Amino acid sequence: MSLDKTYKKVPGTTIFDAEQSAKGYHLNQFCMSLMTAANRERYLADERAYLQEWPLTDAQRQALLDRDLNAAMAEGGNIYFLSKWGATLGLSFQQMAGSMTGMSEEDYRDMMLHGGRSIEGNRIADQVREAHYAAEGAQRPAEHAWVTGAVFTSHVPAIGAAWDQHRREEPYWKAVFDGYEVSKQWERENLPDVVFLVYNDHATAFDLTVIPTFVLGTGASYPAADEGYGPRPVPGIEGDPDLAAHIAHSLIREDFDLTLVNEMAVDHGLTVPLSLMFGDVERWPVKVIPFHVNVVQYPVPSGERCFRLGQALRRAIESYDRPLRVQVWGTGGMSHQLQGPRAGLINEEWDNRWLDALVRDPADLARVPHLEYVEEAGSEGIELVMWFIARGALADVDGSGTVEVKHRFYHVPASNTAVGHLILENHPRAEAPAGKE
Ligand code: DHB
Ligand code: FE
């Protein structure tokens, strides 16, 4: 499957997609800075000096100095962002749009008064459309990215603190960390290029101003957040904006309404699993694409929705034309309740039946309703729905391969939580993904 970007062929039109957004990131953010009167005043007083404050390319800076909106769009600008700049210069939307057409302001206004530009002659020419599809077919990649395995683990902040404070040999914590010795060895032997890491932000990057259900991190890097105890002393996280943009395109085309975030700090939900799986490192040995799921404020997504998202995620990864090895991690859970008189609830029997079913029959398990998680596994046990994204991304789900359990671990307690951990290796049949169009 290659991704359809035929929209690039519409004449006289630039579609603002993730590729354009990455190219025009600072240009568009500069435009946003003009939304305060004080900044507009500074900009107008000394345009060049103000532009120097922004990490723009020469071409972007020149486009602004030339008042050339076509050039600004070619360099990644988007009209709604650029309109803030145009407004600062006293231009109306009609003046801005007209300036890109090669027409005089008056002629453009007259054209609009006479019914606007005709669609005739403004569609994609047949030869252009055909040439585009032919070229896409020719470029269809023989090589592509693979999902090599899935890791599932709890992500308790106290585990991170015990690790950072070198309390790893204390009996309480040794019992937890011992469960991850096999895992660290497995990662050394099966190191992927990228980890697609599903976690929930715990009122850290997202407060009550914006409550997105699914967030895909499309940035180049992510700092470890300060959750009130100071940031964890772990390396910064390197993203993979190119693969993330590809996944965004693919998932949104499959009707998953994602929020794309270029800048955010990542909390224990993401950094604790990295420590558990890679130990102490100077830098993380993989790139990470963070994927946040809202499980803080109801309504939260269902297990089934997450499972379907995981299936679409594998299709997205396998349509990426670079031979990258990708692991998908699902984090959070298992049973825990952090609030109210029922805090401390642990349901060992339910957790282990759930782990059995996750391996054996995830499609059926995904139908378990929220209420059962809350009732049986505690209010914060709902984090487990995130594991379905990783589980859905494995090849046995659509019959195109098998999975192998490499490791399973269960322990009570870590702070208020039952620690659950599972490694599933993915064994797609060799011909399956390559033959799948
Ligand atoms: C705990 C567990 C979590 O998953 C979390 O996000 C915060 C706290 C705990 O057990 O203390
Ligand atoms: Fe959590």
PDB file of C-alpha atoms in Angstrom, residues 161-399:
ATOM      1  CA  ALA A 161      12.316   6.893  41.323  1.00  0.00           C
ATOM      2  CA  ALA A 162      13.752   3.646  42.751  1.00  0.00           C
ATOM      3  CA  TRP A 163      15.845   3.227  39.596  1.00  0.00           C
ATOM      4  CA  ASP A 164      17.114   6.817  39.606  1.00  0.00           C
ATOM      5  CA  GLN A 165      17.942   6.729  43.330  1.00  0.00           C
ATOM      6  CA  HIS A 166      19.898   3.460  42.932  1.00  0.00           C
ATOM      7  CA  ARG A 167      17.653   1.565  45.286  1.00  0.00           C
ATOM      8  CA  ARG A 168      17.591  -1.346  42.861  1.00  0.00           C
ATOM      9  CA  GLU A 169      19.065  -3.886  45.280  1.00  0.00           C
ATOM     10  CA  GLU A 170      16.535  -3.242  48.046  1.00  0.00           C
ATOM     11  CA  PRO A 171      14.462  -6.435  48.301  1.00  0.00           C
ATOM     12  CA  TYR A 172      11.211  -4.548  47.579  1.00  0.00           C
ATOM     13  CA  TRP A 173      12.567  -3.204  44.267  1.00  0.00           C
ATOM     14  CA  LYS A 174      14.868  -6.087  43.341  1.00  0.00           C
ATOM     15  CA  ALA A 175      11.760  -8.273  43.074  1.00  0.00           C
ATOM     16  CA  VAL A 176      10.438  -5.857  40.431  1.00  0.00           C
ATOM     17  CA  PHE A 177      13.662  -5.258  38.507  1.00  0.00           C
ATOM     18  CA  ASP A 178      14.570  -8.949  38.377  1.00  0.00           C
ATOM     19  CA  GLY A 179      11.477  -9.465  36.261  1.00  0.00           C
ATOM     20  CA  TYR A 180      13.024  -7.256  33.572  1.00  0.00           C
ATOM     21  CA  GLU A 181      16.485  -8.870  33.325  1.00  0.00           C
ATOM     22  CA  VAL A 182      15.312 -11.176  30.532  1.00  0.00           C
ATOM     23  CA  SER A 183      13.682  -8.186  28.856  1.00  0.00           C
ATOM     24  CA  LYS A 184      16.872  -6.109  28.756  1.00  0.00           C
ATOM     25  CA  GLN A 185      18.720  -9.078  27.258  1.00  0.00           C
ATOM     26  CA  TRP A 186      15.954  -9.570  24.686  1.00  0.00           C
ATOM     27  CA  GLU A 187      16.158  -5.882  23.729  1.00  0.00           C
ATOM     28  CA  ARG A 188      19.936  -6.125  23.290  1.00  0.00           C
ATOM     29  CA  GLU A 189      19.442  -9.062  20.927  1.00  0.00           C
ATOM     30  CA  ASN A 190      16.411  -7.636  19.128  1.00  0.00           C
ATOM     31  CA  LEU A 191      17.077  -3.922  19.144  1.00  0.00           C
ATOM     32  CA  PRO A 192      14.596  -2.118  16.890  1.00  0.00           C
ATOM     33  CA  ASP A 193      15.210   1.183  15.103  1.00  0.00           C
ATOM     34  CA  VAL A 194      12.034   2.752  16.455  1.00  0.00           C
ATOM     35  CA  VAL A 195       9.704   2.138  19.385  1.00  0.00           C
ATOM     36  CA  PHE A 196       6.105   3.258  18.898  1.00  0.00           C
ATOM     37  CA  LEU A 197       5.340   3.817  22.566  1.00  0.00           C
ATOM     38  CA  VAL A 198       1.710   3.898  23.664  1.00  0.00           C
ATOM     39  CA  TYR A 199       1.212   5.510  27.068  1.00  0.00           C
ATOM     40  CA  ASN A 200      -1.061   7.933  28.806  1.00  0.00           C
ATOM     41  CA  ASP A 201      -0.020  11.404  29.798  1.00  0.00           C
ATOM     42  CA  HIS A 202      -0.960  11.799  33.499  1.00  0.00           C
ATOM     43  CA  ALA A 203      -2.061  15.470  33.583  1.00  0.00           C
ATOM     44  CA  THR A 204       1.473  16.459  32.598  1.00  0.00           C
ATOM     45  CA  ALA A 205       1.636  17.728  28.992  1.00  0.00           C
ATOM     46  CA  PHE A 206      -2.153  17.985  28.733  1.00  0.00           C
ATOM     47  CA  ASP A 207      -4.203  19.754  31.367  1.00  0.00           C
ATOM     48  CA  LEU A 208      -7.883  20.622  31.190  1.00  0.00           C
ATOM     49  CA  THR A 209      -7.406  23.188  28.405  1.00  0.00           C
ATOM     50  CA  VAL A 210      -7.249  20.493  25.729  1.00  0.00           C
ATOM     51  CA  ILE A 211      -8.267  16.845  26.165  1.00  0.00           C
ATOM     52  CA  PRO A 212      -7.292  14.892  23.055  1.00  0.00           C
ATOM     53  CA  THR A 213      -8.252  11.215  22.866  1.00  0.00           C
ATOM     54  CA  PHE A 214      -5.280  10.054  20.758  1.00  0.00           C
ATOM     55  CA  VAL A 215      -2.056  12.055  20.406  1.00  0.00           C
ATOM     56  CA  LEU A 216       0.662  11.128  17.937  1.00  0.00           C
ATOM     57  CA  GLY A 217       4.047  12.721  18.628  1.00  0.00           C
ATOM     58  CA  THR A 218       5.395  14.048  15.334  1.00  0.00           C
ATOM     59  CA  GLY A 219       8.291  16.029  16.841  1.00  0.00           C
ATOM     60  CA  ALA A 220      12.056  15.598  16.542  1.00  0.00           C
ATOM     61  CA  SER A 221      12.638  15.353  20.304  1.00  0.00           C
ATOM     62  CA  TYR A 222      10.820  15.280  23.645  1.00  0.00           C
ATOM     63  CA  PRO A 223      12.184  16.292  27.061  1.00  0.00           C
ATOM     64  CA  ALA A 224      11.439  14.256  30.185  1.00  0.00           C
ATOM     65  CA  ALA A 225       8.760  16.151  32.114  1.00  0.00           C
ATOM     66  CA  ASP A 226       8.962  17.591  35.610  1.00  0.00           C
ATOM     67  CA  GLU A 227       5.977  16.004  37.366  1.00  0.00           C
ATOM     68  CA  GLY A 228       6.614  17.843  40.601  1.00  0.00           C
ATOM     69  CA  TYR A 229       9.635  15.871  41.829  1.00  0.00           C
ATOM     70  CA  GLY A 230      11.991  17.375  39.202  1.00  0.00           C
ATOM     71  CA  PRO A 231      12.604  15.779  35.802  1.00  0.00           C
ATOM     72  CA  ARG A 232      13.977  12.224  35.817  1.00  0.00           C
ATOM     73  CA  PRO A 233      17.728  12.170  35.120  1.00  0.00           C
ATOM     74  CA  VAL A 234      17.292  10.216  31.903  1.00  0.00           C
ATOM     75  CA  PRO A 235      18.408  11.073  28.359  1.00  0.00           C
ATOM     76  CA  GLY A 236      16.155  13.175  26.139  1.00  0.00           C
ATOM     77  CA  ILE A 237      13.982  11.260  23.722  1.00  0.00           C
ATOM     78  CA  GLU A 238      14.671  11.386  20.007  1.00  0.00           C
ATOM     79  CA  GLY A 239      11.578  11.198  17.790  1.00  0.00           C
ATOM     80  CA  ASP A 240      11.161  10.076  14.199  1.00  0.00           C
ATOM     81  CA  PRO A 241       9.205  12.900  12.540  1.00  0.00           C
ATOM     82  CA  ASP A 242       9.307  11.285   9.120  1.00  0.00           C
ATOM     83  CA  LEU A 243       7.874   7.916  10.127  1.00  0.00           C
ATOM     84  CA  ALA A 244       5.433   9.671  12.472  1.00  0.00           C
ATOM     85  CA  ALA A 245       4.169  11.874   9.624  1.00  0.00           C
ATOM     86  CA  HIS A 246       3.712   8.775   7.480  1.00  0.00           C
ATOM     87  CA  ILE A 247       1.774   7.028  10.255  1.00  0.00           C
ATOM     88  CA  ALA A 248      -0.365  10.145  10.757  1.00  0.00           C
ATOM     89  CA  HIS A 249      -1.239  10.221   7.082  1.00  0.00           C
ATOM     90  CA  SER A 250      -2.083   6.529   7.010  1.00  0.00           C
ATOM     91  CA  LEU A 251      -4.108   6.373  10.260  1.00  0.00           C
ATOM     92  CA  ILE A 252      -6.095   9.519   9.579  1.00  0.00           C
ATOM     93  CA  ARG A 253      -6.918   8.192   6.105  1.00  0.00           C
ATOM     94  CA  GLU A 254      -8.272   5.122   7.913  1.00  0.00           C
ATOM     95  CA  ASP A 255     -10.588   7.408   9.921  1.00  0.00           C
ATOM     96  CA  PHE A 256      -8.683   7.554  13.226  1.00  0.00           C
ATOM     97  CA  ASP A 257      -8.971  11.153  14.386  1.00  0.00           C
ATOM     98  CA  LEU A 258      -5.539  11.852  15.823  1.00  0.00           C
ATOM     99  CA  THR A 259      -4.161  14.953  17.460  1.00  0.00           C
ATOM    100  CA  LEU A 260      -0.657  15.620  16.165  1.00  0.00           C
ATOM    101  CA  VAL A 261       1.737  17.164  18.651  1.00  0.00           C
ATOM    102  CA  ASN A 262       5.166  18.490  17.721  1.00  0.00           C
ATOM    103  CA  GLU A 263       6.259  19.681  21.144  1.00  0.00           C
ATOM    104  CA  MET A 264       5.483  18.078  24.481  1.00  0.00           C
ATOM    105  CA  ALA A 265       7.239  16.848  27.579  1.00  0.00           C
ATOM    106  CA  VAL A 266       6.803  13.133  28.269  1.00  0.00           C
ATOM    107  CA  ASP A 267       6.070  11.790  31.730  1.00  0.00           C
ATOM    108  CA  HIS A 268       6.710   8.552  33.660  1.00  0.00           C
ATOM    109  CA  GLY A 269       4.228   6.730  31.432  1.00  0.00           C
ATOM    110  CA  LEU A 270       6.859   6.855  28.691  1.00  0.00           C
ATOM    111  CA  THR A 271      10.201   7.122  30.496  1.00  0.00           C
ATOM    112  CA  VAL A 272       9.725   4.346  33.082  1.00  0.00           C
ATOM    113  CA  PRO A 273       9.188   1.633  30.429  1.00  0.00           C
ATOM    114  CA  LEU A 274      12.314   2.882  28.622  1.00  0.00           C
ATOM    115  CA  SER A 275      14.363   2.483  31.821  1.00  0.00           C
ATOM    116  CA  LEU A 276      12.919  -0.967  32.475  1.00  0.00           C
ATOM    117  CA  MET A 277      13.691  -2.211  28.967  1.00  0.00           C
ATOM    118  CA  PHE A 278      17.039  -0.477  28.296  1.00  0.00           C
ATOM    119  CA  GLY A 279      18.480   0.179  31.769  1.00  0.00           C
ATOM    120  CA  ASP A 280      21.071   2.911  32.354  1.00  0.00           C
ATOM    121  CA  VAL A 281      22.211   4.374  29.062  1.00  0.00           C
ATOM    122  CA  GLU A 282      23.980   7.548  27.927  1.00  0.00           C
ATOM    123  CA  ARG A 283      21.347   7.886  25.231  1.00  0.00           C
ATOM    124  CA  TRP A 284      18.348   5.759  24.361  1.00  0.00           C
ATOM    125  CA  PRO A 285      19.361   3.238  21.709  1.00  0.00           C
ATOM    126  CA  VAL A 286      16.162   3.786  19.698  1.00  0.00           C
ATOM    127  CA  LYS A 287      14.030   6.551  18.319  1.00  0.00           C
ATOM    128  CA  VAL A 288      10.662   6.827  20.014  1.00  0.00           C
ATOM    129  CA  ILE A 289       7.292   7.859  18.600  1.00  0.00           C
ATOM    130  CA  PRO A 290       5.120   8.741  21.604  1.00  0.00           C
ATOM    131  CA  PHE A 291       1.426   7.938  21.370  1.00  0.00           C
ATOM    132  CA  HIS A 292      -0.806   9.220  24.156  1.00  0.00           C
ATOM    133  CA  VAL A 293      -4.265   7.825  24.909  1.00  0.00           C
ATOM    134  CA  ASN A 294      -6.648   9.722  27.170  1.00  0.00           C
ATOM    135  CA  VAL A 295      -7.563   7.464  30.084  1.00  0.00           C
ATOM    136  CA  VAL A 296      -7.784  10.324  32.593  1.00  0.00           C
ATOM    137  CA  GLN A 297     -11.158  11.943  31.852  1.00  0.00           C
ATOM    138  CA  TYR A 298     -14.139   9.894  30.678  1.00  0.00           C
ATOM    139  CA  PRO A 299     -15.229   9.125  28.055  1.00  0.00           C
ATOM    140  CA  VAL A 300     -12.066   7.157  27.262  1.00  0.00           C
ATOM    141  CA  PRO A 301     -11.667   5.011  24.123  1.00  0.00           C
ATOM    142  CA  SER A 302     -12.802   1.397  24.198  1.00  0.00           C
ATOM    143  CA  GLY A 303     -10.544  -1.645  24.019  1.00  0.00           C
ATOM    144  CA  GLU A 304     -12.008  -2.433  20.625  1.00  0.00           C
ATOM    145  CA  ARG A 305     -11.220   1.020  19.266  1.00  0.00           C
ATOM    146  CA  CYS A 306      -7.627   0.660  20.488  1.00  0.00           C
ATOM    147  CA  PHE A 307      -7.390  -2.848  18.993  1.00  0.00           C
ATOM    148  CA  ARG A 308      -8.558  -1.601  15.583  1.00  0.00           C
ATOM    149  CA  LEU A 309      -6.131   1.288  15.832  1.00  0.00           C
ATOM    150  CA  GLY A 310      -3.306  -1.223  16.395  1.00  0.00           C
ATOM    151  CA  GLN A 311      -4.327  -3.148  13.287  1.00  0.00           C
ATOM    152  CA  ALA A 312      -4.314   0.057  11.236  1.00  0.00           C
ATOM    153  CA  LEU A 313      -0.964   0.951  12.801  1.00  0.00           C
ATOM    154  CA  ARG A 314       0.634  -2.204  11.411  1.00  0.00           C
ATOM    155  CA  ARG A 315      -0.683  -1.377   7.938  1.00  0.00           C
ATOM    156  CA  ALA A 316       0.763   2.118   8.340  1.00  0.00           C
ATOM    157  CA  ILE A 317       4.169   0.840   9.437  1.00  0.00           C
ATOM    158  CA  GLU A 318       4.339  -1.772   6.683  1.00  0.00           C
ATOM    159  CA  SER A 319       3.602   0.825   4.025  1.00  0.00           C
ATOM    160  CA  TYR A 320       6.626   2.933   5.031  1.00  0.00           C
ATOM    161  CA  ASP A 321       9.316   2.545   2.413  1.00  0.00           C
ATOM    162  CA  ARG A 322      12.347   2.170   4.658  1.00  0.00           C
ATOM    163  CA  PRO A 323      13.464  -1.180   6.118  1.00  0.00           C
ATOM    164  CA  LEU A 324      13.044  -0.109   9.749  1.00  0.00           C
ATOM    165  CA  ARG A 325      12.437  -2.524  12.613  1.00  0.00           C
ATOM    166  CA  VAL A 326       9.631  -1.185  14.781  1.00  0.00           C
ATOM    167  CA  GLN A 327       8.428  -2.406  18.163  1.00  0.00           C
ATOM    168  CA  VAL A 328       5.060  -1.318  19.511  1.00  0.00           C
ATOM    169  CA  TRP A 329       4.816  -0.971  23.289  1.00  0.00           C
ATOM    170  CA  GLY A 330       1.637  -0.796  25.328  1.00  0.00           C
ATOM    171  CA  THR A 331       2.059   0.550  28.858  1.00  0.00           C
ATOM    172  CA  GLY A 332       0.080   1.177  32.052  1.00  0.00           C
ATOM    173  CA  GLY A 333      -1.999  -1.182  34.190  1.00  0.00           C
ATOM    174  CA  MET A 334      -2.351  -3.729  35.639  1.00  0.00           C
ATOM    175  CA  SER A 335      -4.828  -3.611  38.487  1.00  0.00           C
ATOM    176  CA  HIS A 336      -4.485  -0.478  40.566  1.00  0.00           C
ATOM    177  CA  GLN A 337      -6.654   2.155  42.167  1.00  0.00           C
ATOM    178  CA  LEU A 338      -4.989   5.383  43.248  1.00  0.00           C
ATOM    179  CA  GLN A 339      -8.011   7.088  44.778  1.00  0.00           C
ATOM    180  CA  GLY A 340     -10.769   6.904  47.354  1.00  0.00           C
ATOM    181  CA  PRO A 341     -11.492   4.376  50.073  1.00  0.00           C
ATOM    182  CA  ARG A 342     -10.946   1.515  47.593  1.00  0.00           C
ATOM    183  CA  ALA A 343      -7.293   2.612  46.880  1.00  0.00           C
ATOM    184  CA  GLY A 344      -4.838  -0.261  46.817  1.00  0.00           C
ATOM    185  CA  LEU A 345      -7.213  -2.677  45.099  1.00  0.00           C
ATOM    186  CA  ILE A 346      -5.382  -5.592  43.450  1.00  0.00           C
ATOM    187  CA  ASN A 347      -7.110  -8.433  41.614  1.00  0.00           C
ATOM    188  CA  GLU A 348      -4.386 -10.953  40.857  1.00  0.00           C
ATOM    189  CA  GLU A 349      -6.739 -13.565  39.492  1.00  0.00           C
ATOM    190  CA  TRP A 350      -8.451 -11.174  37.083  1.00  0.00           C
ATOM    191  CA  ASP A 351      -5.079  -9.734  35.925  1.00  0.00           C
ATOM    192  CA  ASN A 352      -3.690 -13.165  35.066  1.00  0.00           C
ATOM    193  CA  ARG A 353      -6.810 -14.285  33.250  1.00  0.00           C
ATOM    194  CA  TRP A 354      -6.613 -11.023  31.325  1.00  0.00           C
ATOM    195  CA  LEU A 355      -2.962 -11.705  30.376  1.00  0.00           C
ATOM    196  CA  ASP A 356      -3.875 -15.228  29.218  1.00  0.00           C
ATOM    197  CA  ALA A 357      -6.662 -13.853  27.045  1.00  0.00           C
ATOM    198  CA  LEU A 358      -4.490 -11.049  25.669  1.00  0.00           C
ATOM    199  CA  VAL A 359      -2.157 -13.673  24.231  1.00  0.00           C
ATOM    200  CA  ARG A 360      -4.802 -16.197  23.188  1.00  0.00           C
ATOM    201  CA  ASP A 361      -7.829 -14.227  22.019  1.00  0.00           C
ATOM    202  CA  PRO A 362      -7.279 -10.464  22.007  1.00  0.00           C
ATOM    203  CA  ALA A 363     -10.242  -9.758  19.694  1.00  0.00           C
ATOM    204  CA  ASP A 364     -12.605 -11.251  22.256  1.00  0.00           C
ATOM    205  CA  LEU A 365     -10.852  -9.600  25.207  1.00  0.00           C
ATOM    206  CA  ALA A 366     -11.075  -6.211  23.509  1.00  0.00           C
ATOM    207  CA  ARG A 367     -14.876  -6.377  23.960  1.00  0.00           C
ATOM    208  CA  VAL A 368     -14.586  -6.206  27.759  1.00  0.00           C
ATOM    209  CA  PRO A 369     -16.396  -2.973  28.759  1.00  0.00           C
ATOM    210  CA  HIS A 370     -14.856  -0.134  30.781  1.00  0.00           C
ATOM    211  CA  LEU A 371     -17.027  -0.960  33.768  1.00  0.00           C
ATOM    212  CA  GLU A 372     -15.330  -4.327  34.214  1.00  0.00           C
ATOM    213  CA  TYR A 373     -11.877  -2.719  34.306  1.00  0.00           C
ATOM    214  CA  VAL A 374     -12.984  -0.224  36.921  1.00  0.00           C
ATOM    215  CA  GLU A 375     -14.842  -2.757  39.012  1.00  0.00           C
ATOM    216  CA  GLU A 376     -12.398  -5.652  38.797  1.00  0.00           C
ATOM    217  CA  ALA A 377      -9.016  -3.945  38.261  1.00  0.00           C
ATOM    218  CA  GLY A 378      -9.541  -0.591  40.008  1.00  0.00           C
ATOM    219  CA  SER A 379     -10.190   2.856  38.549  1.00  0.00           C
ATOM    220  CA  GLU A 380      -6.659   3.205  37.125  1.00  0.00           C
ATOM    221  CA  GLY A 381      -6.712  -0.344  35.758  1.00  0.00           C
ATOM    222  CA  ILE A 382      -8.425   1.266  32.744  1.00  0.00           C
ATOM    223  CA  GLU A 383      -4.882   2.010  31.512  1.00  0.00           C
ATOM    224  CA  LEU A 384      -4.925  -1.562  30.187  1.00  0.00           C
ATOM    225  CA  VAL A 385      -7.011  -0.563  27.157  1.00  0.00           C
ATOM    226  CA  MET A 386      -3.797   0.936  25.755  1.00  0.00           C
ATOM    227  CA  TRP A 387      -2.235  -2.523  25.515  1.00  0.00           C
ATOM    228  CA  PHE A 388      -4.679  -3.363  22.719  1.00  0.00           C
ATOM    229  CA  ILE A 389      -2.929  -0.937  20.380  1.00  0.00           C
ATOM    230  CA  ALA A 390       0.281  -2.955  20.674  1.00  0.00           C
ATOM    231  CA  ARG A 391      -1.575  -6.259  20.530  1.00  0.00           C
ATOM    232  CA  GLY A 392      -3.547  -5.236  17.428  1.00  0.00           C
ATOM    233  CA  ALA A 393      -0.282  -4.498  15.596  1.00  0.00           C
ATOM    234  CA  LEU A 394       0.811  -8.162  15.555  1.00  0.00           C
ATOM    235  CA  ALA A 395       0.507 -10.457  12.556  1.00  0.00           C
ATOM    236  CA  ASP A 396      -1.592 -13.266  14.074  1.00  0.00           C
ATOM    237  CA  VAL A 397      -4.534 -10.880  14.368  1.00  0.00           C
ATOM    238  CA  ASP A 398      -5.305 -10.970  10.641  1.00  0.00           C
ATOM    239  CA  GLY A 399      -3.832 -14.425  10.117  1.00  0.00           C
TER     240      GLY A 399
END
